[in-house]
XYZ file of N, CA, C and O in Angstrom:
284
model
N 83.057 119.163 118.360
C 84.448 119.626 117.199
C 85.484 118.208 117.190
O 85.779 117.740 118.198
N 85.813 117.833 116.143
C 86.936 116.692 116.350
C 88.387 118.057 115.844
O 87.633 118.425 115.089
N 89.229 117.248 116.063
C 90.442 117.573 115.896
C 90.998 116.905 114.472
O 90.594 116.053 114.381
N 92.069 117.704 113.523
C 91.980 117.649 112.831
C 93.261 116.923 112.784
O 93.934 116.984 113.786
N 93.630 116.039 112.290
C 94.396 114.580 112.289
C 96.055 114.935 112.438
O 96.794 115.054 113.578
N 95.858 116.259 111.204
C 97.759 116.864 111.741
C 97.140 117.589 113.045
O 98.960 117.247 113.469
N 96.694 117.598 113.498
C 96.576 119.277 114.766
C 96.853 118.126 116.361
O 97.300 118.069 116.332
N 96.172 117.365 116.086
C 95.862 116.310 116.894
C 97.649 115.302 116.876
O 98.308 115.071 117.573
N 98.110 114.443 116.052
C 99.880 113.578 116.106
C 100.764 115.219 116.403
O 101.784 115.052 116.674
N 100.352 116.483 115.894
C 101.132 117.127 116.765
C 101.212 117.603 117.664
O 101.701 117.864 118.907
N 100.039 117.684 118.664
C 99.636 118.152 120.213
C 100.599 117.126 121.163
O 100.767 117.012 121.705
N 99.946 115.838 120.209
C 99.955 114.752 120.786
C 102.265 114.355 121.149
O 102.439 114.200 121.468
N 102.873 115.160 119.716
C 103.876 114.801 119.449
C 104.255 116.092 120.786
O 105.185 115.825 121.617
N 104.132 117.355 120.682
C 104.110 117.915 121.565
C 103.891 116.921 123.437
O 104.683 118.073 124.063
N 102.869 117.332 123.454
C 102.184 116.769 125.307
C 103.631 115.882 125.118
O 104.072 115.341 126.575
N 103.599 114.812 123.891
C 104.762 113.482 125.106
C 106.227 113.790 124.741
O 106.709 112.883 125.808
N 106.014 114.973 123.956
C 108.093 114.613 123.983
C 108.686 116.125 124.466
O 109.343 115.779 125.206
N 108.319 117.222 123.671
C 108.362 118.451 123.806
C 108.514 119.185 125.554
O 109.383 119.012 125.901
N 107.064 118.455 126.067
C 106.876 119.376 127.212
C 107.774 118.191 128.462
O 108.616 119.488 128.887
N 107.879 117.273 128.383
C 109.247 116.470 129.061
C 110.121 116.908 128.487
O 110.920 116.966 130.242
N 111.131 117.101 128.057
C 111.913 117.232 127.305
C 112.764 118.445 127.811
O 114.025 118.482 129.050
N 112.110 119.168 127.683
C 112.158 121.160 128.357
C 111.829 120.806 130.117
O 112.955 121.939 130.527
N 111.137 120.582 130.487
C 111.532 120.042 131.587
C 112.548 119.664 131.991
O 112.918 119.950 133.083
N 113.022 118.730 131.550
C 114.315 117.996 131.879
C 115.246 118.808 131.945
O 116.047 118.690 132.580
N 115.375 118.672 130.858
C 116.493 120.535 130.864
C 116.736 121.209 131.496
O 117.712 121.663 131.764
N 115.329 122.077 131.215
C 115.927 123.098 133.063
C 115.534 122.856 134.171
O 116.867 123.573 134.661
N 115.512 121.517 134.177
C 115.312 121.010 135.523
C 117.161 120.879 135.836
O 117.908 120.953 137.001
N 117.452 120.268 134.683
C 119.080 119.811 134.819
C 119.968 121.142 134.649
O 121.283 120.794 135.637
N 119.389 121.380 133.425
C 120.177 123.014 133.385
C 120.505 123.731 135.344
O 121.591 124.612 135.732
N 119.449 124.586 135.154
C 119.069 124.682 136.603
C 119.899 123.900 138.058
O 120.940 124.801 138.717
N 120.159 122.978 137.826
C 121.011 121.870 139.143
C 122.257 121.725 138.489
O 122.800 121.846 139.305
N 122.555 121.823 137.143
C 123.988 121.777 137.119
C 125.012 123.579 137.259
O 125.742 123.922 137.867
N 123.909 124.674 136.924
C 124.454 125.807 136.944
C 123.922 126.551 137.820
O 124.548 128.070 138.052
N 122.962 126.185 138.985
C 122.828 126.917 140.282
C 122.055 128.123 139.895
O 122.506 129.237 140.652
N 121.279 128.100 139.119
C 120.566 129.517 139.120
C 119.481 130.090 140.053
O 118.847 131.072 139.642
N 119.627 129.194 140.721
C 118.550 128.999 142.277
C 117.081 129.318 141.998
O 116.597 130.638 142.010
N 116.229 128.914 140.566
C 115.252 129.109 139.779
C 114.344 128.306 140.377
O 114.740 126.749 140.979
N 112.779 128.823 140.838
C 111.786 127.646 141.556
C 111.247 126.625 141.080
O 110.967 126.466 140.556
N 112.536 125.323 140.819
C 112.088 125.040 139.775
C 110.608 123.711 140.239
O 110.577 123.340 139.511
N 109.935 123.751 141.453
C 109.362 122.938 141.809
C 108.188 123.691 140.588
O 107.325 123.285 140.867
N 107.808 124.940 141.075
C 106.638 125.753 140.444
C 107.364 125.453 138.742
O 106.309 124.999 137.912
N 108.085 125.299 138.399
C 108.214 125.397 136.723
C 107.373 123.975 136.024
O 107.433 123.852 135.179
N 108.307 123.037 137.280
C 108.035 121.875 137.154
C 106.492 121.087 137.212
O 105.994 120.588 136.409
N 106.016 121.782 138.403
C 104.721 122.065 138.414
C 103.554 122.477 137.515
O 102.962 121.963 137.329
N 104.160 123.662 136.361
C 103.154 123.979 134.939
C 103.820 123.195 134.084
O 102.353 122.640 133.274
N 105.072 122.883 134.002
C 105.189 121.864 133.017
C 104.183 120.119 133.443
O 103.011 120.084 132.301
N 103.435 120.251 134.380
C 102.997 119.055 134.332
C 101.402 119.185 134.103
O 101.016 118.154 133.969
N 101.857 120.469 134.694
C 99.856 120.482 134.965
C 99.988 121.174 133.595
O 98.144 120.172 132.626
N 100.988 122.088 132.689
C 100.745 121.553 131.220
C 100.329 120.692 130.358
O 98.902 119.919 129.661
N 101.234 119.059 131.018
C 100.962 118.088 130.123
C 100.555 117.639 130.324
O 99.124 116.642 129.565
N 99.372 117.192 131.769
C 97.774 117.170 131.742
C 96.894 117.145 131.499
O 95.708 116.690 130.900
N 97.047 118.845 130.907
C 95.346 118.935 130.488
C 95.564 118.512 129.563
O 94.563 118.568 128.112
N 96.774 119.362 128.557
C 97.051 118.463 126.603
C 96.167 117.283 126.905
O 95.813 117.151 125.865
N 96.613 116.825 127.597
C 96.952 114.936 127.715
C 95.106 114.938 127.082
O 94.218 113.843 126.619
N 94.388 115.096 128.321
C 92.622 115.131 128.516
C 92.510 115.536 127.623
O 91.361 114.378 126.972
N 92.607 117.266 127.049
C 92.124 117.116 125.536
C 91.417 116.402 124.528
O 91.206 116.095 123.542
N 93.171 115.959 124.415
C 93.489 114.722 123.537
C 92.795 113.719 123.595
O 92.563 113.062 122.729
N 93.144 113.343 124.511
C 91.912 111.920 125.166
C 90.741 112.495 124.910
O 90.219 110.648 123.973
N 90.089 112.739 124.842
C 88.944 113.377 125.110
C 88.492 114.053 123.433
O 87.243 112.662 122.755
N 89.096 114.494 122.477
C 88.874 113.851 120.947
C 89.197 113.050 120.662
O 88.698 112.756 119.921
N 90.599 112.725 121.135
C 90.191 110.480 120.777
C 89.426 110.031 120.619
O 89.029 109.268 119.870
N 89.022 109.787 121.944
C 86.760 109.324 121.961
C 86.087 110.272 120.746
O 85.269 108.777 120.459
N 86.523 111.403 121.279
C 85.360 111.775 120.491
C 85.388 111.157 118.418
O 84.025 110.943 118.344
N 86.795 111.067 118.415
C 86.241 110.950 116.740
C 86.465 109.203 116.779
O 85.628 108.752 115.595
N 87.361 108.284 117.883
C 86.649 106.831 117.425
C 84.689 106.600 117.155
O 84.444 106.141 116.558
N 83.865 107.657 118.207
C 82.686 106.881 118.101
C 82.124 107.918 116.739
O 81.839 107.171 116.322
N 82.579 108.832 116.400
C 82.412 109.331 114.981
C 82.985 108.149 114.172
O 81.634 108.146 113.022
N 83.998 108.089 113.757
C 84.151 106.928 112.899
C 83.230 105.482 112.822
O 83.731 104.988 112.271
N 82.657 105.490 114.234
C 81.937 104.104 114.327
C 80.874 104.067 113.690
O 80.136 103.124 113.294
N 80.212 105.390 113.902
C 79.328 105.678 113.292
C 79.110 105.733 111.553
O 77.749 105.850 111.332
N 79.700 105.753 111.121
C 80.263 105.819 109.735
C 79.650 104.668 109.074
O 80.068 103.769 109.573
């Protein structure tokens, strides 16, 4: 299955921009306001999600490129 281009672009933007920005914001606010959240667990979760989505997108890109070369 090949992802539609629009879905790919949205997921790529989400993975490269939104998730790292949210992780940075949470980390900074946690430190500034001394919320005491388990920041390591939160950042590990964001990192794992970014890696997973990035791998899926990489596989989708490779599949797309292979299909385009066949045409």
